[in-house]
Every structure is written in structure tokens, then in C-alpha cells.
Short mmCIF file of N, CA, C and O in Angstrom, two decimals:
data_model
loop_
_atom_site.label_atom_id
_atom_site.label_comp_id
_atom_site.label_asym_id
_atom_site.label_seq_id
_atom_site.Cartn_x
_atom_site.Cartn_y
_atom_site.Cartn_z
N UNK A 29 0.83 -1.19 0.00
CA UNK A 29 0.00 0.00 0.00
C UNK A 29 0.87 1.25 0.00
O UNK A 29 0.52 2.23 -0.65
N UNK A 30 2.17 1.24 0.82
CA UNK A 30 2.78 2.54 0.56
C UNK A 30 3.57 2.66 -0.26
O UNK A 30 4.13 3.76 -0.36
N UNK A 31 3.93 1.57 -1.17
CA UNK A 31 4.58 1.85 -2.43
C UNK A 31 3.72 2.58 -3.29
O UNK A 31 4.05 3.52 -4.02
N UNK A 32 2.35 1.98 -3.11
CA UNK A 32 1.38 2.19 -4.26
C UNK A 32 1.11 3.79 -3.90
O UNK A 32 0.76 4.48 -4.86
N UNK A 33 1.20 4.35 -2.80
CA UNK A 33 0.60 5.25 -2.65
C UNK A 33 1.90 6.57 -2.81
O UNK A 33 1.74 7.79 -2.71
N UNK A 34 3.11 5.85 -3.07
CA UNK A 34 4.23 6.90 -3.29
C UNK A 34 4.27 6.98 -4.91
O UNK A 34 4.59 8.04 -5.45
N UNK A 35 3.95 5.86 -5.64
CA UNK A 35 3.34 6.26 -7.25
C UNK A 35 2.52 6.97 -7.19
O UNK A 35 2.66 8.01 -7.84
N UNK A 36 1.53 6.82 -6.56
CA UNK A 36 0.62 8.23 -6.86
C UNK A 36 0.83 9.59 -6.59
O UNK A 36 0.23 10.57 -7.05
N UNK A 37 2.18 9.50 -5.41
CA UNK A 37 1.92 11.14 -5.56
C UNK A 37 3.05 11.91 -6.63
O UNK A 37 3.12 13.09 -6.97
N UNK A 38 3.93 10.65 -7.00
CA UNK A 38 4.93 10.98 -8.07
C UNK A 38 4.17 11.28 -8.85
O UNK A 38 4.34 12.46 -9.15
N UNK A 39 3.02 10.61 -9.62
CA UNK A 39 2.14 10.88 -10.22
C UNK A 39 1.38 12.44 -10.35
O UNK A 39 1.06 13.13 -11.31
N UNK A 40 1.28 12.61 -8.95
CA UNK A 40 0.16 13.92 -8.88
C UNK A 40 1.15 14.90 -8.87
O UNK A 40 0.58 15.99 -8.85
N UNK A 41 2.63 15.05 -8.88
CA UNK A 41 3.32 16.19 -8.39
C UNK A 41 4.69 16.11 -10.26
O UNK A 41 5.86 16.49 -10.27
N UNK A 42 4.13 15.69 -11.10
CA UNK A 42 5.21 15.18 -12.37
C UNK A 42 4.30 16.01 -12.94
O UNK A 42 3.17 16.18 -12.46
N UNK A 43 4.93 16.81 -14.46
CA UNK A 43 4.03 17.08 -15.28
C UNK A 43 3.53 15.98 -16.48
O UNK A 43 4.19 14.95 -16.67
N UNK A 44 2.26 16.29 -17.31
CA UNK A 44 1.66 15.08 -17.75
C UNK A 44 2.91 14.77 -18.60
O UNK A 44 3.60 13.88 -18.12
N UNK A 45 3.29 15.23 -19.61
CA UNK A 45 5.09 14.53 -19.85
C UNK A 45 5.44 13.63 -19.54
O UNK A 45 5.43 12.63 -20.25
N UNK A 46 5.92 13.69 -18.23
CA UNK A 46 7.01 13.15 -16.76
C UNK A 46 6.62 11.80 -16.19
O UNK A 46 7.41 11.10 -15.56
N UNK A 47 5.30 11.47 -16.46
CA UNK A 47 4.50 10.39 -15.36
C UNK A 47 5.27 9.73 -15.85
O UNK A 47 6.26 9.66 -15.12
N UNK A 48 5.38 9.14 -16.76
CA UNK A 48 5.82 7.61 -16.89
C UNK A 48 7.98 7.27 -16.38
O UNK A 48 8.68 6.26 -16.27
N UNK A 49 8.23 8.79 -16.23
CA UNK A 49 9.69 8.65 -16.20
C UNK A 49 9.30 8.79 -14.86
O UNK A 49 10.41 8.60 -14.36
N UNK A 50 8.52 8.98 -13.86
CA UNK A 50 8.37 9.54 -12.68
C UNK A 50 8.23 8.10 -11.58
O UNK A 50 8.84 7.64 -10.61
N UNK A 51 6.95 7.72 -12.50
CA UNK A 51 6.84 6.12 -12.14
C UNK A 51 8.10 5.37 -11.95
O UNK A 51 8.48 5.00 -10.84
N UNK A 52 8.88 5.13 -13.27
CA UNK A 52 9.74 4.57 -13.82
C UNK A 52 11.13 4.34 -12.84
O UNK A 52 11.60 3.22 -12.65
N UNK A 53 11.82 5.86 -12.12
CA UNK A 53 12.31 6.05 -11.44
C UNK A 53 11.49 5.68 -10.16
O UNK A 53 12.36 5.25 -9.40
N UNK A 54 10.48 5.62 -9.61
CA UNK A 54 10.10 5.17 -7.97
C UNK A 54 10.08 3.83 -8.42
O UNK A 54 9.86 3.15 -7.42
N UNK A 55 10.19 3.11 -9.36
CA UNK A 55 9.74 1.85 -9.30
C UNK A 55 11.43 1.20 -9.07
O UNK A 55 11.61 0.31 -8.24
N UNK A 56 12.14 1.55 -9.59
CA UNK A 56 13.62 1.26 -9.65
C UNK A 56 14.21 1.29 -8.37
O UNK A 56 14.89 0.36 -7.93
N UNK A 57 13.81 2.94 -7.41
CA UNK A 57 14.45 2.56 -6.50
C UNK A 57 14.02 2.53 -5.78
O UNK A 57 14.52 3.18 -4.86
N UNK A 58 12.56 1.68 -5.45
CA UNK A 58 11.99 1.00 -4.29
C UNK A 58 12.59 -0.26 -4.39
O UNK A 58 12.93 -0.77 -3.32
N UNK A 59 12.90 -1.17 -5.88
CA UNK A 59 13.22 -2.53 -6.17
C UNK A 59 14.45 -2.49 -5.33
O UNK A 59 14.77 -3.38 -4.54
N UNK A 60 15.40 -0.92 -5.67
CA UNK A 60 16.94 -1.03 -5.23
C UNK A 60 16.69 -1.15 -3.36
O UNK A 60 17.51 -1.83 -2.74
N UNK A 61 15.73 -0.57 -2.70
CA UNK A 61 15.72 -0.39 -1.60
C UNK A 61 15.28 -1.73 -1.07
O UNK A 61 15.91 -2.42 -0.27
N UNK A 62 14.06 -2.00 -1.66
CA UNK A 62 14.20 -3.79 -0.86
C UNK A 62 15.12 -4.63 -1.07
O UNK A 62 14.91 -5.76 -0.61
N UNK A 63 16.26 -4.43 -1.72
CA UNK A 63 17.15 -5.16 -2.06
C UNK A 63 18.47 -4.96 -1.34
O UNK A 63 19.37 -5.78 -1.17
N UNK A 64 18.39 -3.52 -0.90
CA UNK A 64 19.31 -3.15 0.16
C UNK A 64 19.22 -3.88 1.46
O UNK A 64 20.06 -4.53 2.09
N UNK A 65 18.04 -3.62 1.67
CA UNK A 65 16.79 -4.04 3.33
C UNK A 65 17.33 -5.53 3.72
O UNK A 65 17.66 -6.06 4.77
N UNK A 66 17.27 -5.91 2.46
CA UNK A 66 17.36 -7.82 2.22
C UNK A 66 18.82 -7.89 2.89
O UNK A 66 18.98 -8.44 3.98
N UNK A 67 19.83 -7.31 2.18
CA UNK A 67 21.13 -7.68 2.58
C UNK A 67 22.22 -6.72 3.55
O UNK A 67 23.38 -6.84 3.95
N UNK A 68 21.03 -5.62 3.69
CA UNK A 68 21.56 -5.11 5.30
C UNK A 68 21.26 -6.34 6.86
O UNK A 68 21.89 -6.78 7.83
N UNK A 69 19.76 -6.44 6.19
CA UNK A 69 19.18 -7.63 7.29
C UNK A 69 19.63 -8.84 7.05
O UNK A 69 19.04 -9.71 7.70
N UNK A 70 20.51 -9.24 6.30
CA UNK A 70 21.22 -10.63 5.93
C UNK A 70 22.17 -10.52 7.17
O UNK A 70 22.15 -11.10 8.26
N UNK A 71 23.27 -9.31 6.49
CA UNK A 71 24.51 -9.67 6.85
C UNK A 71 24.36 -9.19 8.78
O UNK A 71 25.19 -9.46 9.64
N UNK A 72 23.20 -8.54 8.94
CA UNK A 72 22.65 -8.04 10.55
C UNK A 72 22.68 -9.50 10.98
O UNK A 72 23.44 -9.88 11.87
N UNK A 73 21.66 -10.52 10.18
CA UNK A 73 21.54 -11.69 11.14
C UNK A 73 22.81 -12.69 11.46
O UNK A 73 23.13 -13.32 12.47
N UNK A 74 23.27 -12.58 10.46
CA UNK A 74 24.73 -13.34 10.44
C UNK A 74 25.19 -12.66 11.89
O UNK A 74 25.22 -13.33 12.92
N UNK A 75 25.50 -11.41 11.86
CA UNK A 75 26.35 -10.96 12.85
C UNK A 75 25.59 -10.94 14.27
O UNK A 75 26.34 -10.89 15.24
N UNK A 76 24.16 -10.97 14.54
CA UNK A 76 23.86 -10.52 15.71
C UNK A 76 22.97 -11.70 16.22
O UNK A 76 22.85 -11.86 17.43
N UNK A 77 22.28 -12.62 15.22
CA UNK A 77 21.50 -13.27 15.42
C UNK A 77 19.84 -13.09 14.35
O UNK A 77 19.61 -11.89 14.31
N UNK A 78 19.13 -13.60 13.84
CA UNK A 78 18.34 -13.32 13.20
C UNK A 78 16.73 -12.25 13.99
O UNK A 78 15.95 -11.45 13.47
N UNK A 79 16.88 -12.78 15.37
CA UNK A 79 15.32 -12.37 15.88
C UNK A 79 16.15 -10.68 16.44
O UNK A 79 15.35 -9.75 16.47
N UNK A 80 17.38 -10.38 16.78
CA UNK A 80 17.51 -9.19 17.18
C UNK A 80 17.75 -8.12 16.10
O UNK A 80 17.70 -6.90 16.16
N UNK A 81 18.17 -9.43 14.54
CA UNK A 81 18.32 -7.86 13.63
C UNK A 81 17.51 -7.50 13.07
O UNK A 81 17.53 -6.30 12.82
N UNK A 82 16.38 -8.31 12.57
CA UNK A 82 15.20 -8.09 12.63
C UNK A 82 14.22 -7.44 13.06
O UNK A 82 13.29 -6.90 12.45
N UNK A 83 14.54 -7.55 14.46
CA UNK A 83 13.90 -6.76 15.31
C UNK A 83 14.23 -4.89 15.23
O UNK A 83 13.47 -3.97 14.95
N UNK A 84 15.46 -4.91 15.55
CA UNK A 84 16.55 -3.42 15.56
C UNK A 84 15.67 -2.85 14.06
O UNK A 84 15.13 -1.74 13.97
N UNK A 85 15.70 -3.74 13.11
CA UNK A 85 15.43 -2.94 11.21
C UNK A 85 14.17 -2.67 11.41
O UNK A 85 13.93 -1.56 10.93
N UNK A 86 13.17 -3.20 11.93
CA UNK A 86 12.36 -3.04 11.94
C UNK A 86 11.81 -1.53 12.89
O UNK A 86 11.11 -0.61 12.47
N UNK A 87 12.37 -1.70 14.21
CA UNK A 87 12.62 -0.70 14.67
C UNK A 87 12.95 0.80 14.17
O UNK A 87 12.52 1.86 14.62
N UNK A 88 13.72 0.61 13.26
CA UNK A 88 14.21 1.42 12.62
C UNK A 88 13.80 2.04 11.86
O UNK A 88 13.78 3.25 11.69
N UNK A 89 13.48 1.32 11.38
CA UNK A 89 12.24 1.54 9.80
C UNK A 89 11.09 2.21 10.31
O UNK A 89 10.47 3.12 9.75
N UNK A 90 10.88 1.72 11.33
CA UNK A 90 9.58 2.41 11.87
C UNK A 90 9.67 3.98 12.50
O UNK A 90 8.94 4.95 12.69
N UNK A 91 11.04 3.59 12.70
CA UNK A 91 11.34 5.61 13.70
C UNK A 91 11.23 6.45 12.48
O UNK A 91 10.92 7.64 12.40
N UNK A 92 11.61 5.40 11.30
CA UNK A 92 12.00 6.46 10.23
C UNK A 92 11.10 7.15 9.52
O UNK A 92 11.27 8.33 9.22
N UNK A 93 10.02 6.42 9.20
CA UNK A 93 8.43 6.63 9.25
C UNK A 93 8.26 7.62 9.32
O UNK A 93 8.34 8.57 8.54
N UNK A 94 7.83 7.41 10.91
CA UNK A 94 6.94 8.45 11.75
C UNK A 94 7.48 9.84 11.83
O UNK A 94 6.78 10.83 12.04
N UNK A 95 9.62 9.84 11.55
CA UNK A 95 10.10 11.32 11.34
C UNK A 95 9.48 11.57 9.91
O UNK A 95 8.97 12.66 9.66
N UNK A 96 9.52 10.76 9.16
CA UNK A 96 9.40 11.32 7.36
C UNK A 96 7.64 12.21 7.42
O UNK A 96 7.31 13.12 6.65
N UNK A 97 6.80 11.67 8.48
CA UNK A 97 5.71 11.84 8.37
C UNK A 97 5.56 13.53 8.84
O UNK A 97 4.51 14.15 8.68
N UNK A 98 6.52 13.99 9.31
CA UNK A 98 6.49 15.35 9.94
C UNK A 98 6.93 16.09 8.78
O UNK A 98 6.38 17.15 8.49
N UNK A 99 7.90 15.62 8.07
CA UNK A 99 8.35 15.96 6.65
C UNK A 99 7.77 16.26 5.63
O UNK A 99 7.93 17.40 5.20
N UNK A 100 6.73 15.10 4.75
CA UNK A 100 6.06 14.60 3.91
C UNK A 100 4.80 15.78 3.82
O UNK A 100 4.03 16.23 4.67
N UNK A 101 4.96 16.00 2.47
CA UNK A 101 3.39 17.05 2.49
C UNK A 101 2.24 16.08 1.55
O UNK A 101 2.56 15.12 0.85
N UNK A 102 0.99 16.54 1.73
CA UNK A 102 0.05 16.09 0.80
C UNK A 102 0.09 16.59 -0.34
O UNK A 102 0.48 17.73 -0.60
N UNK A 103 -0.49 15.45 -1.42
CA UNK A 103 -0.02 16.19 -2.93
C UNK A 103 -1.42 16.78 -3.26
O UNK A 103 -1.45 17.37 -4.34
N UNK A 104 -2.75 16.76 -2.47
CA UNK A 104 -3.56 16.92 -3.44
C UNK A 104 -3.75 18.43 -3.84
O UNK A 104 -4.43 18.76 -4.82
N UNK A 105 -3.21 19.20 -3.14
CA UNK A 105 -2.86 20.79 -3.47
C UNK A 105 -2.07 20.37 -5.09
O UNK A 105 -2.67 21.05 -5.93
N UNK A 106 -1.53 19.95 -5.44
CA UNK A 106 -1.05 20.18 -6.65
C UNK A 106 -1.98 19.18 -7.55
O UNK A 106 -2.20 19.46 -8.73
N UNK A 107 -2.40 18.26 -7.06
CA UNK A 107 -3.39 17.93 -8.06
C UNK A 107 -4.62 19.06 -8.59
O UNK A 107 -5.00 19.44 -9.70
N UNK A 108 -5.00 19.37 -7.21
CA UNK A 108 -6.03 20.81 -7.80
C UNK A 108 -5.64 21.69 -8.11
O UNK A 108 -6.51 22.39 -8.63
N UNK A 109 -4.37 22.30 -8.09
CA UNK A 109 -3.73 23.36 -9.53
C UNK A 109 -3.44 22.73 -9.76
O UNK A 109 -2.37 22.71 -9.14
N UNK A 110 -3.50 21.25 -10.71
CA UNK A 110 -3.16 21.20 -11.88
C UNK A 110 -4.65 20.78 -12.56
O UNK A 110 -4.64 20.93 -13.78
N UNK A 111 -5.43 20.48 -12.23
CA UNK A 111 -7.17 20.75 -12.69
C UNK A 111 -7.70 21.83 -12.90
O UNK A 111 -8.75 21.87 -13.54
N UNK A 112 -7.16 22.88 -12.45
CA UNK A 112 -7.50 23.84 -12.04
C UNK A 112 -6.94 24.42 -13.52
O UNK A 112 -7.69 24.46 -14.50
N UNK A 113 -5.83 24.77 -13.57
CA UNK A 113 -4.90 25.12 -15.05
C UNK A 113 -5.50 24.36 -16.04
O UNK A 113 -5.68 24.95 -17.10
N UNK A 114 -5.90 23.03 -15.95
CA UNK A 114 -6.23 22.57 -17.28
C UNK A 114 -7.85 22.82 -17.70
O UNK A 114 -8.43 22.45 -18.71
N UNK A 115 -8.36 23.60 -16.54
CA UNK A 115 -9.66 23.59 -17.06
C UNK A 115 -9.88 25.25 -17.30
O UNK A 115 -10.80 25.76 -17.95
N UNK A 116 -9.07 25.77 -16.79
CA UNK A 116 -8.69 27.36 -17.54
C UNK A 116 -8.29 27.27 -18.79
O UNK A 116 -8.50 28.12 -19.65
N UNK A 117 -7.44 25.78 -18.98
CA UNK A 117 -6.65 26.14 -20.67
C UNK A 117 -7.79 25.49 -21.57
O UNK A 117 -7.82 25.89 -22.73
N UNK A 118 -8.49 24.79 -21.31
CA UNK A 118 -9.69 23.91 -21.95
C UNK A 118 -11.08 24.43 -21.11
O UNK A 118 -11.62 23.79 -20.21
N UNK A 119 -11.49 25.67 -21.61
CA UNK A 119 -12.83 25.13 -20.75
C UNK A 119 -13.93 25.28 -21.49
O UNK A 119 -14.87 26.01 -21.17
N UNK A 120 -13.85 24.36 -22.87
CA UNK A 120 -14.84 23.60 -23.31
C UNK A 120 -14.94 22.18 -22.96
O UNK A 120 -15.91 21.52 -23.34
N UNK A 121 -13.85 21.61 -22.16
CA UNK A 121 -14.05 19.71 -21.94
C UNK A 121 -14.85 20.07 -21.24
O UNK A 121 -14.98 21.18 -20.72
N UNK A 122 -15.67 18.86 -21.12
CA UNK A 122 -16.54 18.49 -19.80
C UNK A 122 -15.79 18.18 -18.74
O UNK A 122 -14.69 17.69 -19.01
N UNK A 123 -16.16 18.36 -17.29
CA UNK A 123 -16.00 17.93 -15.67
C UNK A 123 -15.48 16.73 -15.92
O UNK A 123 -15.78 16.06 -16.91
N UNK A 124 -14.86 16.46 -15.24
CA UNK A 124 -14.49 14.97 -14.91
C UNK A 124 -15.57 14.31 -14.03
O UNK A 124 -16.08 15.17 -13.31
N UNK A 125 -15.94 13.45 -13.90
CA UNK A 125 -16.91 12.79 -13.27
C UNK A 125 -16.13 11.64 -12.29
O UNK A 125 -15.21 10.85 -12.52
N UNK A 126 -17.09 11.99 -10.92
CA UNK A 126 -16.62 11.47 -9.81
C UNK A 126 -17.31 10.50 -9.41
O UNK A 126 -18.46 10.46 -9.84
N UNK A 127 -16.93 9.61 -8.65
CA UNK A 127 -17.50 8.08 -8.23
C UNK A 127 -17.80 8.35 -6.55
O UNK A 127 -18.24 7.45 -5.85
#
């Protein structure tokens, strides 16, 4: 879910251009990051034991979170200027229709 939800805001914050290089790049280095995770927490268990390095990454991961979360802004401000601009530059389309 929070991968999926960090494509979307690459998504909402790229111009229409950009999405697919935007995607393209989060998709690469989330693959590179679980792949880091894998063999930071490898060579952790080797050295410390498996249930404490595990434990510590996890730990970790989690402090890291909750700081990024003080960080992290919402994208939907730029989704609505950018609806906003495209329906100034077009405003003969129709509304988008909502579910």
C-alpha cells in the first residue's frame, strides 16, 4: 500500500510529460531499496543473530516513518492546480466525473 501510494503522488506532483519517467524512477528505486533491506538484514543476522536484527530494522524503519511523516506534504494541493490550469486552458471539456 505505501509503495502504491508513493506512485501516486509521483504521479500527482510530475508534469503530464514526466509520469511515466516519474513512475519509472520510484519503481527502480523501491526494487533497489528492498534489495538493500534484504542484505543489510542478511549480513545483521549473520552478525547478531536473526530475531535481534530483525527486530533493531524493523525498529528502525519504523522511527524512520513516523520522522518522514512530519516531513512529507500532501499532494492533493497540486493535483487541484493542476485541474484547475487545465480547465482554464480547456474550458470547453466536460468535468471529470466522480465516483
Amino acid at each position: 500500500f505505501t509503495w502504491t501510494m508513493t506512485v501516486t503522488s509521483q504521479i500527482d506532483l510530475s508534469a503530464n510529460h514526466q509520469r511515466g519517467l516519474a513512475v519509472g524512477i520510484n519503481e527502480a528505486m523501491g526494487y533497489i531499496a528492498v534489495g538493500a533491506a534484504g542484505l543489510a538484514t542478511g549480513y545483521l543476522a549473520v552478525l547478531y543473530g536473526p530475531r535481534w536484527s530483525l527486530l533493531v530494522f524493523g525498529l528502525v524503519v519504523i522511527a524512520l516513518a513516523l520522522v518522514l511523516l512530519l516531513w512529507i506534504k500532501d499532494t492533493i494541493y497540486w493535483v487541484r492546480a493542476e485541474h484547475t490550469q487545465q480547465e482554464a486552458d480547456n474550458p470547453a471539456a466536460a468535468p471529470a466525473q466522480s465516483m
